Coordinates of C-alpha atoms in Angstrom, one line a residue:
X1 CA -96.4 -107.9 10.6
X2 CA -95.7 -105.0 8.2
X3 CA -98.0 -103.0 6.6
X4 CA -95.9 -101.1 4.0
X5 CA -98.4 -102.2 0.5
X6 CA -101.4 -101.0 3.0
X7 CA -100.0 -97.8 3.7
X8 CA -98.8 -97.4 0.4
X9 CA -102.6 -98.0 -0.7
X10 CA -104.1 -95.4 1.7
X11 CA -101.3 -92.9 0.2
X12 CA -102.1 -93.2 -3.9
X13 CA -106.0 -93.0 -2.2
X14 CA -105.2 -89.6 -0.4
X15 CA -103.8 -88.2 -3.6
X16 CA -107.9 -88.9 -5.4
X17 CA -109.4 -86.7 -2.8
X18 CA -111.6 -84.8 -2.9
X19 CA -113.2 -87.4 -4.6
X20 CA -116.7 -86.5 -6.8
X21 CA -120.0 -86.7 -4.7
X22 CA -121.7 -89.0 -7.1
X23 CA -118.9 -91.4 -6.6
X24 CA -118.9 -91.0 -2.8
X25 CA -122.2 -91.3 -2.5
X26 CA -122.4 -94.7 -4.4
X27 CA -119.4 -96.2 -2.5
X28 CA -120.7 -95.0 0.9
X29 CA -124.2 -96.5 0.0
X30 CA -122.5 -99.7 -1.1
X31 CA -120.4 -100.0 2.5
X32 CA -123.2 -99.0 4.4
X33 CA -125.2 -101.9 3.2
X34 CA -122.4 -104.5 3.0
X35 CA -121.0 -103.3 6.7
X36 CA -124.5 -104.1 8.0
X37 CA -125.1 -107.4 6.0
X38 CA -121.6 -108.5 7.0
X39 CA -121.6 -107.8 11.0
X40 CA -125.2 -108.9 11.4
X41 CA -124.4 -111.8 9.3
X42 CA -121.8 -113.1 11.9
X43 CA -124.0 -112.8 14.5
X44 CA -126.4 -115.0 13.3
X45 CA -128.9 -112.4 11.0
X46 CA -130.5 -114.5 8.0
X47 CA -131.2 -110.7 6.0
X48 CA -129.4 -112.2 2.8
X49 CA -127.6 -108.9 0.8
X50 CA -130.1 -108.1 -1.3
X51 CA -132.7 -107.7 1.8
X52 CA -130.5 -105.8 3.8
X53 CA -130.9 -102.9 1.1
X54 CA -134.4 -103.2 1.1
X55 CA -134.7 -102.8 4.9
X56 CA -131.9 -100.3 4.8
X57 CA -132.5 -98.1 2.0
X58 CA -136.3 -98.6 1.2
X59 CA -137.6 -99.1 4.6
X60 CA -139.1 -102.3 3.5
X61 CA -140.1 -105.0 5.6
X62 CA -138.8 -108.6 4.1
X63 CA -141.5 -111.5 4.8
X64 CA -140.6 -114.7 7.0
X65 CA -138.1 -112.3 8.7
X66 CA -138.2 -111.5 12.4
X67 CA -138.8 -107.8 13.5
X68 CA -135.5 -108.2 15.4
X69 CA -133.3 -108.7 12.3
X70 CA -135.1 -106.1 10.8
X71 CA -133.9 -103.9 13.4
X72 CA -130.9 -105.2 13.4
X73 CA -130.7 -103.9 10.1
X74 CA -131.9 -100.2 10.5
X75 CA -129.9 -99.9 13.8
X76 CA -126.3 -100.7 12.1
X77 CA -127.3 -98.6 9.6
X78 CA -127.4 -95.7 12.0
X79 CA -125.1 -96.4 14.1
X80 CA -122.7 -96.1 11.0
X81 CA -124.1 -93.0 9.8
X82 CA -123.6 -91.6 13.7
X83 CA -119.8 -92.8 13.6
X84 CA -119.3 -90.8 10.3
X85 CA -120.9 -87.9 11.9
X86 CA -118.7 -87.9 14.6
X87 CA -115.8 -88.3 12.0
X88 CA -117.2 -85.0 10.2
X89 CA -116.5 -83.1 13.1
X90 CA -112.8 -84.6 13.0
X91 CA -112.3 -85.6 16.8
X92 CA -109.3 -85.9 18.0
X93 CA -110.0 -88.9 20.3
X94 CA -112.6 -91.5 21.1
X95 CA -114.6 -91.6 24.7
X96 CA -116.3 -94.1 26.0
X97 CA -119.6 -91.9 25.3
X98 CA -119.2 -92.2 21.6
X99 CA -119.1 -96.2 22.7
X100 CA -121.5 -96.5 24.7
X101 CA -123.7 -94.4 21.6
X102 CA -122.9 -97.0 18.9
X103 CA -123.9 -99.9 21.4
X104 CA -127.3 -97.7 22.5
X105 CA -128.1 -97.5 18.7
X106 CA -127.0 -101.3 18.2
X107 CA -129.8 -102.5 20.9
X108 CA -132.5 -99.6 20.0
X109 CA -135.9 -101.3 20.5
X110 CA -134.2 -104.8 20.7
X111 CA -132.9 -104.7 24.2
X112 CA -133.6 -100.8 25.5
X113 CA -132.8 -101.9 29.3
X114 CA -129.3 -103.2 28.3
X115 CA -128.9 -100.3 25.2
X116 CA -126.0 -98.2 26.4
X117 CA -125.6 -99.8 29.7
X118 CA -122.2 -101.8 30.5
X119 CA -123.7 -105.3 32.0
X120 CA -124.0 -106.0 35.3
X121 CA -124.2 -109.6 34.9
X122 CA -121.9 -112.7 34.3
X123 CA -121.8 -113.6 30.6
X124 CA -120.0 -116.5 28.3
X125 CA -119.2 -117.0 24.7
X126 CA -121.4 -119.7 23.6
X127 CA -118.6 -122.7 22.3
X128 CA -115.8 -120.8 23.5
X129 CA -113.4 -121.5 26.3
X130 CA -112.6 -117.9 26.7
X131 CA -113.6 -116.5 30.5
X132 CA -115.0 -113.3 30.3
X133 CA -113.8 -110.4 33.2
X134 CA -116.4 -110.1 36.0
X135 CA -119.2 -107.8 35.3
X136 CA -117.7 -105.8 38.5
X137 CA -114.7 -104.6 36.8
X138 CA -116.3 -103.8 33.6
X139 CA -116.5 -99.9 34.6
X140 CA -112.8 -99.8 35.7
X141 CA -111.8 -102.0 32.4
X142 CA -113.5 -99.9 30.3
X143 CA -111.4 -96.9 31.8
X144 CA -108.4 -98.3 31.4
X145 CA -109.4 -99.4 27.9
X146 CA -110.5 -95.4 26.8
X147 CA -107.3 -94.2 28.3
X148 CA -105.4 -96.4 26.4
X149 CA -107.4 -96.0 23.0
X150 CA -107.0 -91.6 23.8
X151 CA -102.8 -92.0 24.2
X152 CA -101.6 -95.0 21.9
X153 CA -99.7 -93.3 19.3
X154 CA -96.9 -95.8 18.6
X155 CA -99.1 -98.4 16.5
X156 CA -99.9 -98.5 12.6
X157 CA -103.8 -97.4 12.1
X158 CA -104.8 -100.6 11.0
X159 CA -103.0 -102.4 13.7
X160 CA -104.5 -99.9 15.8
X161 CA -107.8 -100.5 15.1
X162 CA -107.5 -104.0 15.3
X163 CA -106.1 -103.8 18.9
X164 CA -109.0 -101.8 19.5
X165 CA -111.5 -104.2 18.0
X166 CA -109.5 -107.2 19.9
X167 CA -109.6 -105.3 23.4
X168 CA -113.4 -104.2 23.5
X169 CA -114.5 -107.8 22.9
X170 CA -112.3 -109.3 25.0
X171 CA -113.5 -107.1 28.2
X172 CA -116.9 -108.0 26.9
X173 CA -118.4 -105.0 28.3
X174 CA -122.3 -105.4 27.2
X175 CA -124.6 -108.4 27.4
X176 CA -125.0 -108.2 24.1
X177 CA -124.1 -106.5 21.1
X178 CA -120.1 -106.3 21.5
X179 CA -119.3 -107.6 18.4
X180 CA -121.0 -105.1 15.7
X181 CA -120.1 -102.3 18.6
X182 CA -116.3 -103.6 18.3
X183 CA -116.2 -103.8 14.5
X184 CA -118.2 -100.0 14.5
X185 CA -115.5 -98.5 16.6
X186 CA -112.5 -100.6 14.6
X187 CA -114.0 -98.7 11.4
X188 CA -114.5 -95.4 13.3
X189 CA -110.8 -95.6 14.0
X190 CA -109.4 -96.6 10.6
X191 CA -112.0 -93.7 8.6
X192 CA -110.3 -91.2 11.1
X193 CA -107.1 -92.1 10.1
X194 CA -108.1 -91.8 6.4
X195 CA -108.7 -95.3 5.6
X196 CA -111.7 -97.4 4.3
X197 CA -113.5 -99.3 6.6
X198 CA -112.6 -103.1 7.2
X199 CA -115.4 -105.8 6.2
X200 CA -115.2 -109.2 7.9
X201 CA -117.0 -111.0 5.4
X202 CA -119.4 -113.5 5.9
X203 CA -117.6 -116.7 4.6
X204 CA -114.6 -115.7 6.8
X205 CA -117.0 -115.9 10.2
X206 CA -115.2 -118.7 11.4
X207 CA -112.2 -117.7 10.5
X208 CA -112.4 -114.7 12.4
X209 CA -113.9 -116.0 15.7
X210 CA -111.3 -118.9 15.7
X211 CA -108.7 -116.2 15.7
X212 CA -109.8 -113.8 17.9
X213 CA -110.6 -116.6 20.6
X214 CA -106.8 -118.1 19.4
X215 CA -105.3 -114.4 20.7
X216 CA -107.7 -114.7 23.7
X217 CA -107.3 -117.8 25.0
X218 CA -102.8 -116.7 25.3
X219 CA -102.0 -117.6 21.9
X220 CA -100.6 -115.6 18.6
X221 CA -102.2 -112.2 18.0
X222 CA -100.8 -112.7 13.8
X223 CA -103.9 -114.8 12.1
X224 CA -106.0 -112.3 13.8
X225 CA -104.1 -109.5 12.8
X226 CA -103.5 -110.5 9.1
X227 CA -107.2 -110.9 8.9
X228 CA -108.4 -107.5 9.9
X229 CA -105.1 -106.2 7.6
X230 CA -106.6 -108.4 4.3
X231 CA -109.9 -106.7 5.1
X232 CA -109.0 -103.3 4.8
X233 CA -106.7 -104.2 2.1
X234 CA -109.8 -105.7 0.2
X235 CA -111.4 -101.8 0.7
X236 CA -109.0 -99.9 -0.3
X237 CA -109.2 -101.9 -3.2
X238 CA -112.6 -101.4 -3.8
X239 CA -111.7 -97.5 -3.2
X240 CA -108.8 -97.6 -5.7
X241 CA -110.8 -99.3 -8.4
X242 CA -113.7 -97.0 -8.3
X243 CA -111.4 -93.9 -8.6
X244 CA -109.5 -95.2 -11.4
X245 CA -113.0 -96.0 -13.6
X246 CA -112.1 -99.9 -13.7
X247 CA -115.2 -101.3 -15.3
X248 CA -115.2 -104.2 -12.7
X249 CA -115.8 -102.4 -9.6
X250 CA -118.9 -99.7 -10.9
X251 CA -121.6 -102.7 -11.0
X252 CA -120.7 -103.9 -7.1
X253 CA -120.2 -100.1 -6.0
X254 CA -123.3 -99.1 -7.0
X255 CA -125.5 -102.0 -5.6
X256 CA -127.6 -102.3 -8.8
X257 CA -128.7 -105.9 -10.3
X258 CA -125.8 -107.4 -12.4
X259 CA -127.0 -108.7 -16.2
X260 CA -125.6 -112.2 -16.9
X261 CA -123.0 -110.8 -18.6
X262 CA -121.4 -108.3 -16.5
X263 CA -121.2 -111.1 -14.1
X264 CA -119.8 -113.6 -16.3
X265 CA -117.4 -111.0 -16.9
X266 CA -116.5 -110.1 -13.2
X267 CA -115.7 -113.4 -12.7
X268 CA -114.3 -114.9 -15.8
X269 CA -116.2 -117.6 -17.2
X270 CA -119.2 -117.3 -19.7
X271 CA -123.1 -117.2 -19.6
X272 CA -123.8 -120.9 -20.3
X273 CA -121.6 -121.2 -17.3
X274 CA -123.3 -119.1 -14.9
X275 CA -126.8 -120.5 -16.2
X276 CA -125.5 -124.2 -15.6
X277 CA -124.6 -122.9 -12.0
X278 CA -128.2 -121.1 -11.6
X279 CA -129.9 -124.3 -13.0
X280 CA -128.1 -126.5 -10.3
X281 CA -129.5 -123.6 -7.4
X282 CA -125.6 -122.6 -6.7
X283 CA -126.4 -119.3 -7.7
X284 CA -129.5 -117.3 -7.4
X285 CA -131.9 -115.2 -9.6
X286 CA -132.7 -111.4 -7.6
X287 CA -135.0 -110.6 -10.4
X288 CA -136.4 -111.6 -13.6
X289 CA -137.3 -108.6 -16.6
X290 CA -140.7 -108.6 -18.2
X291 CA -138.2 -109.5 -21.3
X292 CA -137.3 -112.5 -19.4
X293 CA -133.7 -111.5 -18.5
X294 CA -132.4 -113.2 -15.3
X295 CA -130.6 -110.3 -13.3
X296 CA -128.2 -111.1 -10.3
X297 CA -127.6 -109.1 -6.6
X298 CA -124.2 -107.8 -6.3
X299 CA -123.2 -110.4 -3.8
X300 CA -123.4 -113.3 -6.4
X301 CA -119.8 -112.2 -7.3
X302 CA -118.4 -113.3 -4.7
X303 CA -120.1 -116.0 -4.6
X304 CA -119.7 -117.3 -8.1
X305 CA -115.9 -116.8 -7.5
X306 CA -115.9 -119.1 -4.2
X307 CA -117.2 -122.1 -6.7
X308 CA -114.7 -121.3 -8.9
X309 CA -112.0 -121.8 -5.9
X310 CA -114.0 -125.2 -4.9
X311 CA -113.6 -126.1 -7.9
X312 CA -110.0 -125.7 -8.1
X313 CA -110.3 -128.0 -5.0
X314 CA -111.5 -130.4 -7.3
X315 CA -115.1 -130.2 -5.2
X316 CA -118.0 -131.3 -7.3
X317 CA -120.9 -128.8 -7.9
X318 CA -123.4 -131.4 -5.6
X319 CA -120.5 -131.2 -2.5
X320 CA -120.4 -126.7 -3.1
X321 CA -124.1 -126.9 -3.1
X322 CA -124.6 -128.6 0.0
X323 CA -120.9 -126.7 1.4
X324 CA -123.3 -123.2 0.6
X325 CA -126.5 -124.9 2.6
X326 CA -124.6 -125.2 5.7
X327 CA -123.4 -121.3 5.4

């Protein structure tokens, strides 16, 4: 597949830096959150957005939540801010210590006798058909896997990453864990190649799986690959936006409560609309003023603009409120 309007993205990006702090800062807040909502989300986290923040950056503790997807939470979150470090000190390759790291951080206080360590067991996919390699040749498969990652030179970054991503998961080297490790270390790969990270979003989690087990199973690499290339496409969009001023992206990038306005305006219809779609529980209220103002978490963009595209499917708001119960 080409990836000529990617690179071309990643090029009018380059020519913003350096960009200002405050605006790093409020982007990188905003990824770190999102990565870690995202990833844990597809594993099977019930955090919504809005508490990943809390437990992320107020060190809250959400109620009716286990202690594992709390930690869950705070561990992505540092594992991210270890991958960036490493960026900071602009390697030149990845090892499979800088792996076996993000995994050790993954499974801090969750699973500390499997943290870090490639497993030494037999392990399956639950619903797949996919046969994972015998835990004996996880060492040697891992090997082969770092010496490939430290002398491909021939691929595009984000195809690049991708492979990366594709490869780790398929060897399956850890009992658990392998997916938010493989999507860390796709995103370590495409920020040290100057590009945004890639988020596999939430509603795309079948999607996803279905083509990565596609590619596994001896089929097409391309649904898999177009998906991973629409996800960093999607960031440096976010990236471009921001450094341009567009009004639409500051609300999202800095992860503050949207009025009823801005969000009717992000998404294009009025208030009375997105009070109808609150009313019938499609959408719902983060916080309410002591004026009595209905305020919304970021994330109900996107989620306001996915009715909008059931709509267009001519679903009725009863059949997108029981599609959104099932997600």
């Amino acid at each position: 597949m080409s990836y000529e309007s990617i690179t071309e993205k990643q090029r009018q990006l380059a020519e913003f830096r350096p960009m200002p702090d405050a605006l790093v800062r409020n982007l990188d807040e905003w990824f770190k959150v999102e990565l870690t909502y995202t990833s844990n989300a597809i594993e099977g986290n019930t955090l919504s957005r809005r508490e990943t923040a809390l437990v992320v950056e107020k060190g809250l503790t959400v109620g009716g939540k286990t202690l594992t997807e709390h930690l869950e939470a705070t561990n992505h979150a540092h594992a991210l801010d270890f991958v960036k470090e490493q960026i900071e000190r602009e390697p030149s390759e990845i090892s499979e210590r800088e792996i076996l790291t993000i995994h050790a951080t993954i499974l801090r206080g969750i699973d500390d006798a499997n943290s870090g360590q490639y497993r030494a067991v037999p392990v399956r996919i639950s619903g797949s058909e996919v046969i994972l390699p015998n835990p004996f040749k996880v060492p040697d498969l891992m090997e082969e896997f770092s010496t490939w990652l430290k002398s491909e030179s021939g691929l595009h970054p984000v195809e690049l990453a991708a492979e990366a991503h594709y490869r780790l998961v398929t060897i399956h080297p850890f009992v658990d864990g392998n997916g938010r490790t493989a999507r860390l270390l796709m995103n370590m790969i495409l920020m040290m190649q100057g590009y945004p990270p890639a988020i596999i979003r939430k509603r795309d989690r079948l999607a996803y799986i279905g083509a990565l087990e596609q590619a596994q199973l001896g089929g097409s690499k391309e649904d898999y690959l177009k998906l991973i290339a629409k996800a960093v496409d999607r960031s440096l969009d976010i990236y471009l936006k921001a450094c341009r001023g567009e009004d639409d992206i500051h609300p999202v990038a800095k992860g503050k409560l949207l009025k009823i306005g801005e969000l009717a305006k992000l998404v294009g219809k009025n208030n009375s609309t997105i009070r109808h779609w609150t009313k019938e529980g499609l959408l719902e209220v983060a916080e309410t003023t002591d004026s009595g103002y209905q305020l919304y978490a970021p994330e109900a963009v996107e989620r306001a603009k996915r009715i909008l595209e059931l709509q267009k499917q001519r679903f009725t708001l009863a059949e997108i409120r029981r599609k959104q119960s099932k997600t």
